[in-house]
Amino acid sequence: MQSTLQTVPPPDFDFIIGDWRVSHRRLNARLQGCKDWTEFRGTSSTRKILGGFGNVEDNVLQFPDGDVRAVAIRSYDPGTRSWAIWWLDGRAPHNLDTPVVGSFSGTVGTFMANDALDGRPIQVRFLWRTNPGFNPTWEQAFSADGGTSWETNWTMEFQRKET
């Protein structure tokens, strides 16, 4: 049987490899019509794993009420040409979030999942923007109506740390 495995890792997340200062904006309540945001800082450090077919992002979220550690784990499936992204939060260290799955088109990556919020079904969307020449950004949005409308509830802007 001949192997059809991709041997060259995809460069999709190469833009985020390294160490970063992060500016966060998080909506205070989700899918409740809230308009109030909390802004805070953080740090992030991303390294390749799985021979470049994945990466791990180690985060410190500097919430106003104290620091929280969290990690994003990403892996690439050459068969589907898609990425899966899992989130593990130090406040719930045994609960790996439902992965969002998707891919990049040009400089924008779109990743989706079906999940639940307070017992009701929702869709989750992550958007990664590589922003060549500028700071990369990430945003999370939820939809409670099958994707007809979206509420962005968390944004991050990454600024590379000086070497």
JSON list of C-alpha atoms in Angstrom, two decimals, residues 12-13 49-50 53-56 72-78 80-87 97-104 110-113 126 128:
[
{"chain": "A", "resi": 12, "resn": "ASP", "atom": "CA", "xyz": [-0.93, 28.16, 8.02]},
{"chain": "A", "resi": 13, "resn": "PHE", "atom": "CA", "xyz": [-0.06, 28.95, 11.65]},
{"chain": "A", "resi": 49, "resn": "ILE", "atom": "CA", "xyz": [4.64, 20.03, 17.60]},
{"chain": "A", "resi": 50, "resn": "LEU", "atom": "CA", "xyz": [3.92, 16.86, 15.60]},
{"chain": "A", "resi": 53, "resn": "PHE", "atom": "CA", "xyz": [1.58, 19.35, 11.73]},
{"chain": "A", "resi": 54, "resn": "GLY", "atom": "CA", "xyz": [0.47, 20.91, 15.00]},
{"chain": "A", "resi": 55, "resn": "ASN", "atom": "CA", "xyz": [1.32, 23.53, 17.57]},
{"chain": "A", "resi": 56, "resn": "VAL", "atom": "CA", "xyz": [0.70, 24.34, 21.18]},
{"chain": "A", "resi": 72, "resn": "ALA", "atom": "CA", "xyz": [-4.64, 25.98, 22.74]},
{"chain": "A", "resi": 73, "resn": "ILE", "atom": "CA", "xyz": [-3.71, 22.74, 20.98]},
{"chain": "A", "resi": 74, "resn": "ARG", "atom": "CA", "xyz": [-3.88, 22.66, 17.19]},
{"chain": "A", "resi": 75, "resn": "SER", "atom": "CA", "xyz": [-3.43, 19.73, 14.82]},
{"chain": "A", "resi": 76, "resn": "TYR", "atom": "CA", "xyz": [-3.64, 19.43, 11.06]},
{"chain": "A", "resi": 77, "resn": "ASP", "atom": "CA", "xyz": [-5.30, 16.58, 9.15]},
{"chain": "A", "resi": 78, "resn": "PRO", "atom": "CA", "xyz": [-3.66, 16.24, 5.71]},
{"chain": "A", "resi": 80, "resn": "THR", "atom": "CA", "xyz": [-9.15, 16.77, 5.01]},
{"chain": "A", "resi": 81, "resn": "ARG", "atom": "CA", "xyz": [-6.73, 19.71, 4.81]},
{"chain": "A", "resi": 82, "resn": "SER", "atom": "CA", "xyz": [-8.26, 21.07, 7.99]},
{"chain": "A", "resi": 83, "resn": "TRP", "atom": "CA", "xyz": [-7.13, 22.08, 11.45]},
{"chain": "A", "resi": 84, "resn": "ALA", "atom": "CA", "xyz": [-8.73, 21.22, 14.78]},
{"chain": "A", "resi": 85, "resn": "ILE", "atom": "CA", "xyz": [-8.25, 23.59, 17.72]},
{"chain": "A", "resi": 86, "resn": "TRP", "atom": "CA", "xyz": [-8.86, 22.55, 21.33]},
{"chain": "A", "resi": 87, "resn": "TRP", "atom": "CA", "xyz": [-8.86, 24.89, 24.35]},
{"chain": "A", "resi": 97, "resn": "ASP", "atom": "CA", "xyz": [-13.42, 22.21, 25.04]},
{"chain": "A", "resi": 98, "resn": "THR", "atom": "CA", "xyz": [-15.15, 20.91, 21.92]},
{"chain": "A", "resi": 99, "resn": "PRO", "atom": "CA", "xyz": [-12.70, 21.45, 19.04]},
{"chain": "A", "resi": 100, "resn": "VAL", "atom": "CA", "xyz": [-13.36, 24.00, 16.34]},
{"chain": "A", "resi": 101, "resn": "VAL", "atom": "CA", "xyz": [-12.42, 22.72, 12.89]},
{"chain": "A", "resi": 102, "resn": "GLY", "atom": "CA", "xyz": [-11.59, 24.63, 9.73]},
{"chain": "A", "resi": 103, "resn": "SER", "atom": "CA", "xyz": [-8.95, 26.04, 7.45]},
{"chain": "A", "resi": 104, "resn": "PHE", "atom": "CA", "xyz": [-7.40, 29.17, 6.01]},
{"chain": "A", "resi": 110, "resn": "THR", "atom": "CA", "xyz": [-12.33, 30.16, 9.88]},
{"chain": "A", "resi": 111, "resn": "PHE", "atom": "CA", "xyz": [-12.97, 27.41, 12.43]},
{"chain": "A", "resi": 112, "resn": "MET", "atom": "CA", "xyz": [-16.41, 26.16, 13.54]},
{"chain": "A", "resi": 113, "resn": "ALA", "atom": "CA", "xyz": [-18.00, 23.84, 16.08]},
{"chain": "A", "resi": 126, "resn": "PHE", "atom": "CA", "xyz": [-13.04, 31.34, 15.60]},
{"chain": "A", "resi": 128, "resn": "TRP", "atom": "CA", "xyz": [-7.81, 34.08, 12.78]}
]
